[in-house]
Every structure is written in structure tokens, then in C-alpha cells.
Amino acid sequence: MVIFFIALCLVSPVIFYQLWSFVSPGLHRHERRFIYKYSIFSALLFIVGVVFAFYIGFPLIINFSLKLSATLHIDPVIGFKAYLVELIRWLLVFGVLFQLPILFMGLAKFGLIDAHALKHYRKYIYFACFVTASIIAPPDLTLNILLTLPLILLFEFSMLIVKITYRQ
């Protein structure tokens, strides 16, 4: 599992280059510039999501599990394989979740959404952020709130990007 994940990380630039070499000739010039412009931003957001999961999200999950096992008087047994599978899952989930600003930016660039329309749905999106955090995290209210806050901040950051992108 570890070797597969490391190999995937090492080979992914070659895979993306080959994919880009295949797709690039079929795109218009402005579409290629759009992808060049925001691919570095996307990679940076993915790395920030992975770092957040590694240093904040995953340790909170492990601490919650250890406290729960102590409360229930159960000896915690964490296997190395289960630990790695869960860690990789968390890293990928948060890496993908942190792509939300890129998604909103692309939708705004092509005129599919605007900031004014999103303002009316803000409370529903906040609720969806809380539900998403509840699905991916154990049932602890403090942990859910700590995981909901970055999602809400990502949404607000996405709204700011939509306003900037929509003006252009």
C-alpha cells in the first residue's frame, strides 16, 4: 500500500503530462491559458488540503478514537495497515475537498454561477458543509465543528474568487 501510494505520487507528473499532451491540441488558446493559469493554484490547494488533513484532521480523528476506547474501557488496537489506509483516505478526501475554489472559479469563468445567486443559498451550503463533515468524521460534535469550519472558509474563499472571476 505504501509503495503503491509513493509510486502514484512519483508517476503522477508523467501521467498528467501525457494526459495534457493528448487533450491540449483540441483546446482553444484561451482554454489552454485558463488551464495553465490555474493548474498551479489547483496543485497548491491540493497540497494545502493534504497538509491540513495530516496535521489537523487526522490527529483529531485518532485522538477521538483513543478517547472513545478509553471511555469504553477498550484497549486500542491500531494496525499499521488500517492506519495507513485511513491516513491515505483522509489525505485524498481533503485534497479533493480543497479543490472547491477551483471548481467555483471554473463555473464562474464559463458563466454558470455568479456570486449574487450563491448568496441566497449560503445557509444551505453551510448546512451541506456540516453534513459533509459529519459523514467523513466520527460522531463527535467538536470534531464536526472543527472540520466544518475549513469547509465554510473554503466556500467563502470560493465566493470571493467567483466575485473576482465574474468581474473579469
PDB file of C-alpha atoms in Angstrom:
ATOM      1  CA  MET A   1       0.000   0.000   0.000  1.00  0.00           C
ATOM      2  CA  VAL A   2       2.763   2.427   0.939  1.00  0.00           C
ATOM      3  CA  ILE A   3       4.773   1.567  -2.156  1.00  0.00           C
ATOM      4  CA  PHE A   4       1.686   1.983  -4.358  1.00  0.00           C
ATOM      5  CA  PHE A   5       0.944   5.424  -2.902  1.00  0.00           C
ATOM      6  CA  ILE A   6       4.564   6.591  -3.260  1.00  0.00           C
ATOM      7  CA  ALA A   7       4.720   5.234  -6.818  1.00  0.00           C
ATOM      8  CA  LEU A   8       1.482   7.021  -7.663  1.00  0.00           C
ATOM      9  CA  CYS A   9       2.882  10.299  -6.328  1.00  0.00           C
ATOM     10  CA  LEU A  10       6.110   9.867  -8.304  1.00  0.00           C
ATOM     11  CA  VAL A  11       4.412   8.842 -11.559  1.00  0.00           C
ATOM     12  CA  SER A  12       1.543  11.362 -11.448  1.00  0.00           C
ATOM     13  CA  PRO A  13       3.526  14.186 -13.154  1.00  0.00           C
ATOM     14  CA  VAL A  14       4.228  11.882 -16.108  1.00  0.00           C
ATOM     15  CA  ILE A  15       0.573  10.807 -16.232  1.00  0.00           C
ATOM     16  CA  PHE A  16      -0.614  14.429 -16.159  1.00  0.00           C
ATOM     17  CA  TYR A  17       1.898  15.393 -18.860  1.00  0.00           C
ATOM     18  CA  GLN A  18       0.696  12.567 -21.119  1.00  0.00           C
ATOM     19  CA  LEU A  19      -2.930  13.486 -20.471  1.00  0.00           C
ATOM     20  CA  TRP A  20      -2.179  17.137 -21.229  1.00  0.00           C
ATOM     21  CA  SER A  21      -0.341  16.182 -24.424  1.00  0.00           C
ATOM     22  CA  PHE A  22      -3.439  14.312 -25.557  1.00  0.00           C
ATOM     23  CA  VAL A  23      -6.021  16.967 -24.600  1.00  0.00           C
ATOM     24  CA  SER A  24      -4.090  20.163 -25.396  1.00  0.00           C
ATOM     25  CA  PRO A  25      -4.332  20.101 -29.215  1.00  0.00           C
ATOM     26  CA  GLY A  26      -8.129  20.021 -29.045  1.00  0.00           C
ATOM     27  CA  LEU A  27      -8.454  23.114 -26.861  1.00  0.00           C
ATOM     28  CA  HIS A  28      -8.762  26.740 -27.897  1.00  0.00           C
ATOM     29  CA  ARG A  29      -5.976  29.128 -26.955  1.00  0.00           C
ATOM     30  CA  HIS A  30      -7.968  30.830 -24.157  1.00  0.00           C
ATOM     31  CA  GLU A  31      -8.874  27.430 -22.685  1.00  0.00           C
ATOM     32  CA  ARG A  32      -5.212  26.402 -22.631  1.00  0.00           C
ATOM     33  CA  ARG A  33      -4.269  29.680 -20.923  1.00  0.00           C
ATOM     34  CA  PHE A  34      -7.015  29.104 -18.360  1.00  0.00           C
ATOM     35  CA  ILE A  35      -5.636  25.663 -17.551  1.00  0.00           C
ATOM     36  CA  TYR A  36      -2.035  26.893 -17.379  1.00  0.00           C
ATOM     37  CA  LYS A  37      -3.061  29.737 -15.139  1.00  0.00           C
ATOM     38  CA  TYR A  38      -4.952  27.704 -12.590  1.00  0.00           C
ATOM     39  CA  SER A  39      -3.214  24.319 -12.562  1.00  0.00           C
ATOM     40  CA  ILE A  40      -0.526  25.581 -10.180  1.00  0.00           C
ATOM     41  CA  PHE A  41      -3.236  27.077  -7.967  1.00  0.00           C
ATOM     42  CA  SER A  42      -5.039  23.726  -8.012  1.00  0.00           C
ATOM     43  CA  ALA A  43      -1.900  21.802  -7.055  1.00  0.00           C
ATOM     44  CA  LEU A  44      -1.233  24.286  -4.254  1.00  0.00           C
ATOM     45  CA  LEU A  45      -4.777  23.886  -2.902  1.00  0.00           C
ATOM     46  CA  PHE A  46      -4.443  20.089  -3.046  1.00  0.00           C
ATOM     47  CA  ILE A  47      -1.202  20.275  -1.048  1.00  0.00           C
ATOM     48  CA  VAL A  48      -2.811  22.614   1.498  1.00  0.00           C
ATOM     49  CA  GLY A  49      -5.690  20.127   1.874  1.00  0.00           C
ATOM     50  CA  VAL A  50      -3.260  17.243   2.394  1.00  0.00           C
ATOM     51  CA  VAL A  51      -1.269  19.243   4.954  1.00  0.00           C
ATOM     52  CA  PHE A  52      -4.478  20.204   6.771  1.00  0.00           C
ATOM     53  CA  ALA A  53      -5.600  16.578   6.892  1.00  0.00           C
ATOM     54  CA  PHE A  54      -2.192  15.346   8.026  1.00  0.00           C
ATOM     55  CA  TYR A  55      -1.590  17.897  10.776  1.00  0.00           C
ATOM     56  CA  ILE A  56      -5.111  18.758  11.957  1.00  0.00           C
ATOM     57  CA  GLY A  57      -7.866  16.437  10.711  1.00  0.00           C
ATOM     58  CA  PHE A  58      -6.270  13.030  11.074  1.00  0.00           C
ATOM     59  CA  PRO A  59      -4.744  13.644  14.540  1.00  0.00           C
ATOM     60  CA  LEU A  60      -8.180  14.774  15.732  1.00  0.00           C
ATOM     61  CA  ILE A  61      -9.696  11.514  14.470  1.00  0.00           C
ATOM     62  CA  ILE A  62      -7.012   9.414  16.166  1.00  0.00           C
ATOM     63  CA  ASN A  63      -7.396  11.331  19.451  1.00  0.00           C
ATOM     64  CA  PHE A  64     -11.173  10.910  19.305  1.00  0.00           C
ATOM     65  CA  SER A  65     -10.779   7.167  18.727  1.00  0.00           C
ATOM     66  CA  LEU A  66      -8.314   6.817  21.593  1.00  0.00           C
ATOM     67  CA  LYS A  67     -10.541   8.810  23.979  1.00  0.00           C
ATOM     68  CA  LEU A  68     -13.563   6.757  22.960  1.00  0.00           C
ATOM     69  CA  SER A  69     -11.715   3.494  23.583  1.00  0.00           C
ATOM     70  CA  ALA A  70     -10.548   4.786  26.991  1.00  0.00           C
ATOM     71  CA  THR A  71     -14.116   5.804  27.863  1.00  0.00           C
ATOM     72  CA  LEU A  72     -15.443   2.397  26.896  1.00  0.00           C
ATOM     73  CA  HIS A  73     -12.542   0.652  28.671  1.00  0.00           C
ATOM     74  CA  ILE A  74     -11.362  -0.992  25.467  1.00  0.00           C
ATOM     75  CA  ASP A  75      -7.696  -1.498  24.655  1.00  0.00           C
ATOM     76  CA  PRO A  76      -6.999   0.383  21.418  1.00  0.00           C
ATOM     77  CA  VAL A  77      -5.506  -1.794  18.740  1.00  0.00           C
ATOM     78  CA  ILE A  78      -4.462   0.166  15.691  1.00  0.00           C
ATOM     79  CA  GLY A  79      -2.931  -1.935  12.959  1.00  0.00           C
ATOM     80  CA  PHE A  80      -0.343  -0.427  10.666  1.00  0.00           C
ATOM     81  CA  LYS A  81      -2.273  -1.304   7.514  1.00  0.00           C
ATOM     82  CA  ALA A  82      -5.560   0.100   8.826  1.00  0.00           C
ATOM     83  CA  TYR A  83      -3.750   3.245   9.980  1.00  0.00           C
ATOM     84  CA  LEU A  84      -2.187   3.795   6.544  1.00  0.00           C
ATOM     85  CA  VAL A  85      -5.412   3.100   4.654  1.00  0.00           C
ATOM     86  CA  GLU A  86      -7.282   5.591   6.831  1.00  0.00           C
ATOM     87  CA  LEU A  87      -4.492   8.170   6.562  1.00  0.00           C
ATOM     88  CA  ILE A  88      -4.368   7.942   2.774  1.00  0.00           C
ATOM     89  CA  ARG A  89      -8.165   8.157   2.582  1.00  0.00           C
ATOM     90  CA  TRP A  90      -8.160  11.310   4.700  1.00  0.00           C
ATOM     91  CA  LEU A  91      -5.350  12.891   2.708  1.00  0.00           C
ATOM     92  CA  LEU A  92      -7.133  12.271  -0.588  1.00  0.00           C
ATOM     93  CA  VAL A  93     -10.551  13.380   0.686  1.00  0.00           C
ATOM     94  CA  PHE A  94      -9.221  16.689   1.973  1.00  0.00           C
ATOM     95  CA  GLY A  95      -7.047  17.187  -1.086  1.00  0.00           C
ATOM     96  CA  VAL A  96     -10.156  16.866  -3.235  1.00  0.00           C
ATOM     97  CA  LEU A  97     -12.324  18.985  -0.906  1.00  0.00           C
ATOM     98  CA  PHE A  98      -9.792  21.801  -1.093  1.00  0.00           C
ATOM     99  CA  GLN A  99     -10.394  21.944  -4.868  1.00  0.00           C
ATOM    100  CA  LEU A 100     -13.720  23.689  -4.226  1.00  0.00           C
ATOM    101  CA  PRO A 101     -12.366  27.174  -5.124  1.00  0.00           C
ATOM    102  CA  ILE A 102     -11.099  25.836  -8.461  1.00  0.00           C
ATOM    103  CA  LEU A 103     -14.495  24.318  -9.215  1.00  0.00           C
ATOM    104  CA  PHE A 104     -16.303  27.559  -8.396  1.00  0.00           C
ATOM    105  CA  MET A 105     -13.776  29.591 -10.377  1.00  0.00           C
ATOM    106  CA  GLY A 106     -14.272  27.431 -13.463  1.00  0.00           C
ATOM    107  CA  LEU A 107     -18.055  27.577 -13.157  1.00  0.00           C
ATOM    108  CA  ALA A 108     -17.924  31.364 -12.776  1.00  0.00           C
ATOM    109  CA  LYS A 109     -15.491  31.754 -15.679  1.00  0.00           C
ATOM    110  CA  PHE A 110     -17.884  29.980 -18.015  1.00  0.00           C
ATOM    111  CA  GLY A 111     -20.884  31.917 -16.656  1.00  0.00           C
ATOM    112  CA  LEU A 112     -22.640  29.014 -14.950  1.00  0.00           C
ATOM    113  CA  ILE A 113     -22.746  30.607 -11.467  1.00  0.00           C
ATOM    114  CA  ASP A 114     -22.429  34.076 -10.019  1.00  0.00           C
ATOM    115  CA  ALA A 115     -21.790  35.409  -6.514  1.00  0.00           C
ATOM    116  CA  HIS A 116     -25.216  37.029  -6.208  1.00  0.00           C
ATOM    117  CA  ALA A 117     -27.012  33.724  -6.796  1.00  0.00           C
ATOM    118  CA  LEU A 118     -24.744  31.923  -4.321  1.00  0.00           C
ATOM    119  CA  LYS A 119     -25.517  34.436  -1.540  1.00  0.00           C
ATOM    120  CA  HIS A 120     -29.127  33.254  -1.436  1.00  0.00           C
ATOM    121  CA  TYR A 121     -28.023  29.651  -0.881  1.00  0.00           C
ATOM    122  CA  ARG A 122     -25.396  30.402   1.777  1.00  0.00           C
ATOM    123  CA  LYS A 123     -27.312  28.857   4.703  1.00  0.00           C
ATOM    124  CA  TYR A 124     -27.983  25.691   2.707  1.00  0.00           C
ATOM    125  CA  ILE A 125     -24.341  25.430   1.716  1.00  0.00           C
ATOM    126  CA  TYR A 126     -23.301  25.872   5.363  1.00  0.00           C
ATOM    127  CA  PHE A 127     -25.656  23.047   6.267  1.00  0.00           C
ATOM    128  CA  ALA A 128     -24.181  20.905   3.462  1.00  0.00           C
ATOM    129  CA  CYS A 129     -20.696  21.617   4.830  1.00  0.00           C
ATOM    130  CA  PHE A 130     -21.783  20.415   8.272  1.00  0.00           C
ATOM    131  CA  VAL A 131     -23.388  17.286   6.796  1.00  0.00           C
ATOM    132  CA  THR A 132     -20.247  16.574   4.747  1.00  0.00           C
ATOM    133  CA  ALA A 133     -18.073  16.916   7.855  1.00  0.00           C
ATOM    134  CA  SER A 134     -20.457  14.616   9.726  1.00  0.00           C
ATOM    135  CA  ILE A 135     -20.205  11.979   7.015  1.00  0.00           C
ATOM    136  CA  ILE A 136     -16.420  11.938   6.808  1.00  0.00           C
ATOM    137  CA  ALA A 137     -15.740  12.262  10.540  1.00  0.00           C
ATOM    138  CA  PRO A 138     -16.685  10.256  13.637  1.00  0.00           C
ATOM    139  CA  PRO A 139     -19.772  11.368  15.559  1.00  0.00           C
ATOM    140  CA  ASP A 140     -18.172  13.977  17.798  1.00  0.00           C
ATOM    141  CA  LEU A 141     -19.684  17.469  17.788  1.00  0.00           C
ATOM    142  CA  THR A 142     -16.401  19.266  18.485  1.00  0.00           C
ATOM    143  CA  LEU A 143     -14.646  17.373  15.718  1.00  0.00           C
ATOM    144  CA  ASN A 144     -17.510  18.046  13.299  1.00  0.00           C
ATOM    145  CA  ILE A 145     -17.336  21.767  14.014  1.00  0.00           C
ATOM    146  CA  LEU A 146     -13.558  21.790  13.610  1.00  0.00           C
ATOM    147  CA  LEU A 147     -13.908  20.065  10.244  1.00  0.00           C
ATOM    148  CA  THR A 148     -16.886  22.182   9.157  1.00  0.00           C
ATOM    149  CA  LEU A 149     -15.018  25.465   9.661  1.00  0.00           C
ATOM    150  CA  PRO A 150     -12.431  24.832   6.920  1.00  0.00           C
ATOM    151  CA  LEU A 151     -15.205  23.821   4.531  1.00  0.00           C
ATOM    152  CA  ILE A 152     -17.096  27.037   5.258  1.00  0.00           C
ATOM    153  CA  LEU A 153     -13.902  29.066   4.887  1.00  0.00           C
ATOM    154  CA  LEU A 154     -13.261  27.332   1.552  1.00  0.00           C
ATOM    155  CA  PHE A 155     -16.773  28.232   0.434  1.00  0.00           C
ATOM    156  CA  GLU A 156     -16.295  31.876   1.422  1.00  0.00           C
ATOM    157  CA  PHE A 157     -12.915  31.931  -0.320  1.00  0.00           C
ATOM    158  CA  SER A 158     -14.639  30.427  -3.361  1.00  0.00           C
ATOM    159  CA  MET A 159     -17.280  33.176  -3.214  1.00  0.00           C
ATOM    160  CA  LEU A 160     -14.515  35.787  -3.219  1.00  0.00           C
ATOM    161  CA  ILE A 161     -12.894  34.115  -6.220  1.00  0.00           C
ATOM    162  CA  VAL A 162     -16.251  33.963  -8.002  1.00  0.00           C
ATOM    163  CA  LYS A 163     -16.704  37.722  -7.460  1.00  0.00           C
ATOM    164  CA  ILE A 164     -13.236  38.413  -8.881  1.00  0.00           C
ATOM    165  CA  THR A 165     -13.663  35.979 -11.768  1.00  0.00           C
ATOM    166  CA  TYR A 166     -17.157  37.231 -12.602  1.00  0.00           C
ATOM    167  CA  ARG A 167     -15.899  40.825 -12.930  1.00  0.00           C
ATOM    168  CA  GLN A 168     -13.304  39.763 -15.487  1.00  0.00           C
TER     169      GLN A 168
END
